[in-house]
Every structure is written in C-alpha cells, then in structure tokens.
Amino acid sequence: MPVSVFESQRLRLLAFAGVAGVAPLLFIGGPDWASGPFYRSVWNLGHIGLFALLTLALNPWRWLSGWRLWLATSGIVLLLGIVIELLQSELDRQVDWRDILRNLEGVWLVLAWGPLLSRQAPSNRLSWFLAALTGLILLFELAVTGTVAARQWQVNHQLPMLYDFRQEDPSSFWTGNPSPSTLHTNNQPYSLKIELGTETYSGVSLGNLPADWRGYGQLIITLFNPSQEQLTLTLRINDVDHDRGDNAYGDRFNTRLVLGPGFNTFTLGLDDVRNAPASRTMDMARVRRLGLFSVRLQAPRTVYLSDLRLD
C-alpha cells in the first residue's frame, strides 16, 4: 500500500520546519495595541495554521485513534493554549483567549480531513460530518477576516469623514460605549450619544479611523449640549508613535472645548495638531486615536456628537 501523504516523512519534516519558523511569533513580533483591526485579524489566523502544522508534524494518529485521538489531542492543546496565553501576559503581550479556540480549530482540521485525504481509513457519515463542520469553522474565521477587511477599506476611503454616522453599531470604531441616537443629528441618520460620568476621566475614543490626514487643513467637530449649563470637554489626538511611546501628555494634541447650550461647532487647524508634540512633529499620515473626555464632573452629563470631519 502506498504511504499516505499525511504520514510521509517529507510532509512531517516540512511541518516541523513550519512550526519552528512560526512558533516564535507567539512571543515576538506581531500586532500591539496600536495596530489596526485588519492586521490583528490576519495575525489571529496564524494560530490555526500553526497548530495544523504541529498536528501534522507530531502525527498523533500513530498512537491513538477514534474518540481517544480527538479527546487527547484537544485536551493537550487546550492546556498548551492556556500556558501560551499566560506566558504572553507575563511578556506584556496582549492576551486573547479566543486564540485557544483557534489553536483547537487547527488541530481539528487536520484530524477531520486527514483520514479522508489519506484514503487509508474507510470514510463514514461521522467522518464527513466532522470534515464539513471543521471546514465551516474555517470558513467562518476567514469570513470574519474578510468582513474586517471590507470595513477597513471603507474606513480608509471615507475621508473627509472621520466617522460614518450611518453606522448602527459604533463598537467596532469607538471605545467608551457611545450609542447611536436619532436626536440632534446633523444631516446624518444618527448622532452619537455620549454619557459622561463623575470619574476622573470619562469619555470616548475613536481608535478605528482614517489615518492619513495629509492634504487637509482643518478638523471640524460638532457637539450638542442638551443642558443649559456649560460643559467643558478635552479633545486629544495622537499618532502611532505616541501610542508606542510613553504616552506623555506633551507628545500629543490636547485642547479644551467649552460647550454652551445647544449645537457647538469647533474648527481646529491641523497645523496646530501637527506641531503639538513638544519634541517632534506629529505624523499626519499615521493618526491613530481621537478622544473626547471630561474631567471630574460634579454630576453625570450627556452630550451628542453629530459631525466629525476634515476640511
């Protein structure tokens, strides 16, 4: 009987080489907290590939078969994944517990498709079911990355708008839990309702926005204050270098916005933003984050963001 492709020595050696090349990337390199969503999503797929290669390299079906094979390999990889995430947390790398599931997906793909492709074991309905199920899981992961890619393409082509107020779910763009509202809009379907608390700093941050502000001269921001009392907010803007530095106050753009009752439109020169860092020039091709926050409010307040664009 010819040797199965999945048991060939050459394939195992190639798989070992792949593991040796990819495994160090669990602890060095890769996205950091300043990296964009698409880079993170593509990087996450590497867990599936790495553990598929590891399964091919170790060839666990030499010792086990059937449910014992699936149970033992899944248990070992589950424990290994937990250890990896704990080690990454000690190295100040971002921990994503979903990576443990992706590790398992890589193992399951090989366990499910191996017997069918090798043709050494008789196929049955269960074999085809497992193959179809793992294939669908892989397609789901690829679809997630494809969705992120499409969203990021839209973000990078929506200038001069920094945020698309047609979005029904701002969570992929903002942190701080702003919510879409049909109140106090500015020729858009929605505004963003921002609830401000009494903690030291309370607000929102736009971390998924068009990065290249070159070719524009002004930032225009419109906010609605539903109270008859003034409200003071801080606007901060920084680039990627700031995120990857020590986050010093003097290394970013900061300004106060004093809101009277009703609509308030502020026009800010981008030259001021560019020259805001004390010891360098902000990289206007790699703007990374825009934040709006209050400082030590005496009572909770609400404000609506209805326009955010360049001009």
Coordinates of C-alpha atoms in Angstrom, one line a residue:
M1 CA 0.0 0.0 0.0
P2 CA 1.5 3.4 -0.9
V3 CA 2.4 5.6 2.0
S4 CA -0.2 8.2 2.9
V5 CA 0.5 11.8 2.2
F6 CA -0.3 12.7 5.8
E7 CA 2.2 10.1 7.0
S8 CA 5.0 10.9 4.6
Q9 CA 8.4 11.8 6.1
R10 CA 8.8 14.7 3.8
L11 CA 5.5 16.3 4.9
R12 CA 6.4 15.8 8.5
L13 CA 9.7 17.5 8.0
L14 CA 8.1 20.4 6.2
A15 CA 5.5 20.7 9.0
F16 CA 8.3 20.7 11.7
A17 CA 10.1 23.4 9.7
G18 CA 6.9 25.5 9.5
V19 CA 6.3 25.1 13.3
A20 CA 9.9 26.1 14.0
G21 CA 9.5 29.2 11.9
V22 CA 6.1 30.3 13.1
A23 CA 6.1 29.3 16.8
P24 CA 8.5 32.1 17.9
L25 CA 6.0 34.6 16.7
L26 CA 3.7 33.6 19.6
F27 CA 6.1 35.6 21.8
I28 CA 7.9 38.1 19.5
G29 CA 6.6 40.5 16.8
G30 CA 3.0 40.7 15.8
P31 CA 0.4 43.4 16.5
D32 CA 0.4 45.6 19.5
W33 CA -2.3 47.8 20.9
A34 CA -1.5 50.4 18.3
S35 CA -2.0 48.0 15.4
G36 CA -5.1 48.2 13.2
P37 CA -8.0 45.7 13.2
F38 CA -7.1 44.0 9.8
Y39 CA -3.6 43.3 10.9
R40 CA -4.8 41.8 14.1
S41 CA -7.4 39.7 12.3
V42 CA -4.9 38.2 9.8
W43 CA -2.4 37.6 12.6
N44 CA -5.1 35.6 14.5
L45 CA -5.4 33.2 11.6
G46 CA -1.9 32.1 12.2
H47 CA -2.9 30.2 15.3
I48 CA -5.0 27.9 13.1
G49 CA -2.1 27.3 10.7
L50 CA 0.5 26.8 13.4
F51 CA -1.5 24.1 15.2
A52 CA -2.5 22.4 12.0
L53 CA 1.3 22.2 11.2
L54 CA 2.0 21.0 14.7
T55 CA -0.5 18.2 14.4
L56 CA 0.9 17.1 11.0
A57 CA 4.4 17.2 12.5
L58 CA 3.6 15.1 15.6
N59 CA 1.3 12.7 13.8
P60 CA -0.7 11.7 16.9
W61 CA -2.8 9.1 15.0
R62 CA 0.3 6.9 15.2
W63 CA -0.6 6.2 18.8
L64 CA -4.3 6.9 19.1
S65 CA -7.5 6.6 17.0
G66 CA -11.2 7.4 17.2
W67 CA -12.6 9.4 20.1
R68 CA -9.4 8.9 22.1
L69 CA -7.4 10.7 19.5
W70 CA -9.8 13.7 19.4
L71 CA -10.1 13.8 23.2
A72 CA -6.4 13.5 24.0
T73 CA -5.2 16.0 21.4
S74 CA -7.9 18.5 22.2
G75 CA -7.1 18.3 25.9
I76 CA -3.3 18.7 25.4
V77 CA -3.8 21.6 23.0
L78 CA -6.3 23.3 25.4
L79 CA -3.7 23.1 28.2
L80 CA -0.9 24.3 25.9
G81 CA -3.0 27.2 24.7
I82 CA -3.7 28.3 28.3
V83 CA 0.0 28.1 29.1
I84 CA 0.9 30.2 26.0
E85 CA -1.6 32.9 26.9
L86 CA -0.3 33.1 30.5
L87 CA 3.3 33.4 29.2
Q88 CA 2.2 36.1 26.8
S89 CA 0.6 38.0 29.6
E90 CA 4.0 37.9 31.5
L91 CA 5.7 39.3 28.4
D92 CA 3.3 42.3 28.3
R93 CA 1.7 41.0 25.1
Q94 CA -2.0 41.3 24.5
V95 CA -3.9 38.2 25.7
D96 CA -6.7 36.9 23.5
W97 CA -8.4 33.8 25.0
R98 CA -10.1 33.2 21.7
D99 CA -6.7 32.2 20.4
I100 CA -7.1 29.0 22.4
L101 CA -10.2 28.1 20.3
R102 CA -8.2 28.9 17.1
N103 CA -5.5 26.5 18.2
L104 CA -8.1 23.8 18.6
E105 CA -9.5 24.6 15.2
G106 CA -6.1 24.0 13.6
V107 CA -5.9 20.6 15.2
W108 CA -9.4 19.6 14.4
L109 CA -9.0 20.5 10.7
V110 CA -6.1 18.0 10.4
L111 CA -7.8 15.3 12.5
A112 CA -11.0 15.6 10.4
W113 CA -9.6 15.9 6.9
G114 CA -6.6 13.6 7.4
P115 CA -8.4 10.3 7.1
L116 CA -10.5 11.5 4.1
L117 CA -7.5 12.8 2.2
S118 CA -5.2 9.8 3.0
R119 CA -7.9 7.3 2.0
Q120 CA -6.4 4.7 4.3
A121 CA -9.3 4.7 6.7
P122 CA -12.8 4.0 5.4
S123 CA -14.9 7.1 5.4
N124 CA -18.3 7.2 7.1
R125 CA -21.0 9.7 7.8
L126 CA -19.3 10.8 11.0
S127 CA -16.0 11.4 9.1
W128 CA -17.7 13.6 6.5
F129 CA -19.7 15.4 9.2
L130 CA -16.5 16.3 11.1
A131 CA -14.8 17.4 8.0
A132 CA -17.8 19.5 7.0
L133 CA -18.0 21.0 10.5
T134 CA -14.3 22.0 10.7
G135 CA -14.5 23.3 7.1
L136 CA -17.4 25.6 8.1
I137 CA -15.5 26.8 11.2
L138 CA -12.5 27.7 9.0
L139 CA -14.8 29.5 6.5
F140 CA -16.3 31.4 9.4
E141 CA -12.8 32.6 10.6
L142 CA -12.0 33.6 7.0
A143 CA -15.3 35.4 6.7
V144 CA -14.6 37.3 9.9
T145 CA -11.3 38.5 8.5
G146 CA -12.9 39.3 5.1
T147 CA -15.6 41.4 6.9
V148 CA -12.8 43.3 8.8
A149 CA -11.0 43.9 5.5
A150 CA -14.1 45.3 3.9
R151 CA -14.8 47.5 6.9
Q152 CA -11.3 48.8 6.9
W153 CA -11.4 49.5 3.2
Q154 CA -14.5 51.6 3.9
V155 CA -12.8 53.4 6.8
N156 CA -9.7 54.3 4.7
H157 CA -11.9 55.6 1.9
Q158 CA -14.5 57.6 3.8
L159 CA -12.5 60.9 4.1
P160 CA -13.2 63.7 4.7
M161 CA -15.5 62.0 7.3
L162 CA -13.5 60.6 10.3
Y163 CA -16.6 58.6 11.4
D164 CA -19.6 57.4 9.3
F165 CA -22.7 58.4 11.3
R166 CA -24.7 55.9 9.3
Q167 CA -23.2 53.1 11.4
E168 CA -25.8 51.4 13.6
D169 CA -23.1 49.8 15.8
P170 CA -20.2 52.1 16.8
S171 CA -18.4 49.4 18.9
S172 CA -16.0 48.5 16.0
F173 CA -14.8 52.1 15.9
W174 CA -15.2 53.6 19.3
T175 CA -14.4 52.7 22.9
G176 CA -16.2 54.1 25.8
N177 CA -19.7 52.8 24.7
P178 CA -21.2 55.7 22.8
S179 CA -24.6 54.8 21.4
P180 CA -26.3 55.8 18.1
S181 CA -29.2 58.3 18.5
T182 CA -31.7 59.9 16.2
L183 CA -31.6 63.0 18.3
H184 CA -29.6 66.1 17.4
T185 CA -28.3 64.8 14.1
N186 CA -26.5 66.9 11.5
N187 CA -27.8 65.8 8.1
Q188 CA -26.9 62.2 9.1
P189 CA -29.1 59.3 10.2
Y190 CA -27.6 59.2 13.6
S191 CA -25.6 61.2 16.1
L192 CA -23.5 59.6 18.9
K193 CA -24.9 59.8 22.4
I194 CA -22.0 60.1 24.9
E195 CA -22.8 59.5 28.6
L196 CA -20.2 61.2 30.9
G197 CA -19.7 60.0 34.4
T198 CA -18.1 61.6 37.5
E199 CA -14.9 59.6 37.4
T200 CA -11.6 61.4 36.9
Y201 CA -11.7 60.8 33.1
S202 CA -14.9 59.9 31.3
G203 CA -15.5 59.9 27.6
V204 CA -15.0 58.1 24.3
S205 CA -12.1 57.3 22.0
L206 CA -12.2 56.8 18.2
G207 CA -9.5 54.2 17.6
N208 CA -10.6 53.0 14.2
L209 CA -10.4 56.0 11.9
P210 CA -8.8 57.1 8.6
A211 CA -5.1 57.5 9.4
D212 CA -3.9 59.8 6.7
W213 CA -4.8 63.4 7.3
R214 CA -2.3 64.9 4.9
G215 CA -3.9 67.2 2.4
Y216 CA -6.4 68.6 4.8
G217 CA -6.2 71.9 6.8
Q218 CA -8.9 71.7 9.4
L219 CA -10.8 69.4 11.8
I220 CA -14.5 70.2 12.2
I221 CA -16.4 68.8 15.2
T222 CA -20.0 69.5 16.1
L223 CA -21.4 68.6 19.5
F224 CA -24.8 69.2 21.0
N225 CA -25.1 70.0 24.7
P226 CA -28.7 69.4 25.9
S227 CA -28.2 71.2 29.2
Q228 CA -28.4 74.9 29.9
E229 CA -25.1 74.7 31.7
Q230 CA -21.8 74.9 30.0
L231 CA -19.8 71.7 29.6
T232 CA -16.0 71.5 29.2
L233 CA -14.5 68.6 27.3
T234 CA -10.9 67.8 26.4
L235 CA -10.1 66.8 22.8
R236 CA -6.9 64.7 22.4
I237 CA -5.4 63.4 19.1
N238 CA -2.3 61.3 18.8
D239 CA -0.4 59.3 16.2
V240 CA 1.0 55.8 16.2
D241 CA 4.4 56.9 17.6
H242 CA 2.7 58.3 20.6
D243 CA 0.8 55.0 21.2
R244 CA 4.0 53.1 21.1
G245 CA 5.9 55.6 23.2
D246 CA 5.4 56.5 26.9
N247 CA 2.0 58.4 26.2
A248 CA 3.4 61.6 27.6
Y249 CA 0.9 64.5 27.8
G250 CA 3.3 66.8 25.8
D251 CA 3.6 64.3 23.0
R252 CA 0.1 64.7 21.7
F253 CA -2.5 67.3 20.8
N254 CA -4.8 68.4 23.6
T255 CA -7.3 71.2 23.7
R256 CA -10.4 72.3 25.7
L257 CA -13.8 72.6 24.1
V258 CA -16.3 74.7 26.0
L259 CA -19.8 73.8 25.0
G260 CA -22.7 76.2 25.5
P261 CA -26.3 75.0 25.3
G262 CA -27.4 73.5 22.0
F263 CA -25.2 72.9 19.0
N264 CA -21.5 73.8 19.1
T265 CA -19.2 73.6 16.1
F266 CA -15.4 73.8 16.6
T267 CA -12.9 74.3 13.7
L268 CA -9.4 73.4 14.6
G269 CA -6.3 74.0 12.4
L270 CA -4.4 70.8 11.6
D271 CA -1.1 72.7 11.7
D272 CA -1.7 73.1 15.5
V273 CA -2.3 69.3 15.7
R274 CA 0.9 68.6 13.7
N275 CA 3.0 70.8 15.8
A276 CA 1.5 69.9 19.2
P277 CA 4.2 67.3 20.3
A278 CA 6.9 69.1 22.3
S279 CA 9.9 67.4 20.7
R280 CA 8.8 66.3 17.3
T281 CA 6.2 66.7 14.6
M282 CA 3.1 64.5 14.7
D283 CA 3.0 62.0 11.8
M284 CA -0.2 63.1 10.0
A285 CA -0.1 60.1 7.7
R286 CA -0.5 57.8 10.8
V287 CA -3.0 59.4 13.1
R288 CA -4.1 56.7 15.5
R289 CA -6.6 57.9 18.0
L290 CA -9.0 60.8 18.8
G291 CA -10.5 61.1 22.2
L292 CA -13.2 63.2 23.8
F293 CA -13.5 63.2 27.6
S294 CA -14.5 65.2 30.7
V295 CA -12.5 65.6 33.9
R296 CA -14.0 65.2 37.4
L297 CA -17.6 66.2 36.6
Q298 CA -19.7 67.1 39.6
A299 CA -22.7 65.2 38.1
P300 CA -23.3 62.9 35.1
R301 CA -23.8 64.7 31.8
T302 CA -24.8 63.8 28.3
V303 CA -23.5 65.2 25.0
Y304 CA -24.2 64.3 21.4
L305 CA -21.5 64.1 18.7
S306 CA -23.1 64.9 15.3
D307 CA -20.2 65.8 13.0
L308 CA -16.6 64.8 12.8
R309 CA -14.7 65.5 9.6
L310 CA -11.7 67.1 7.9
D311 CA -11.7 70.0 5.6

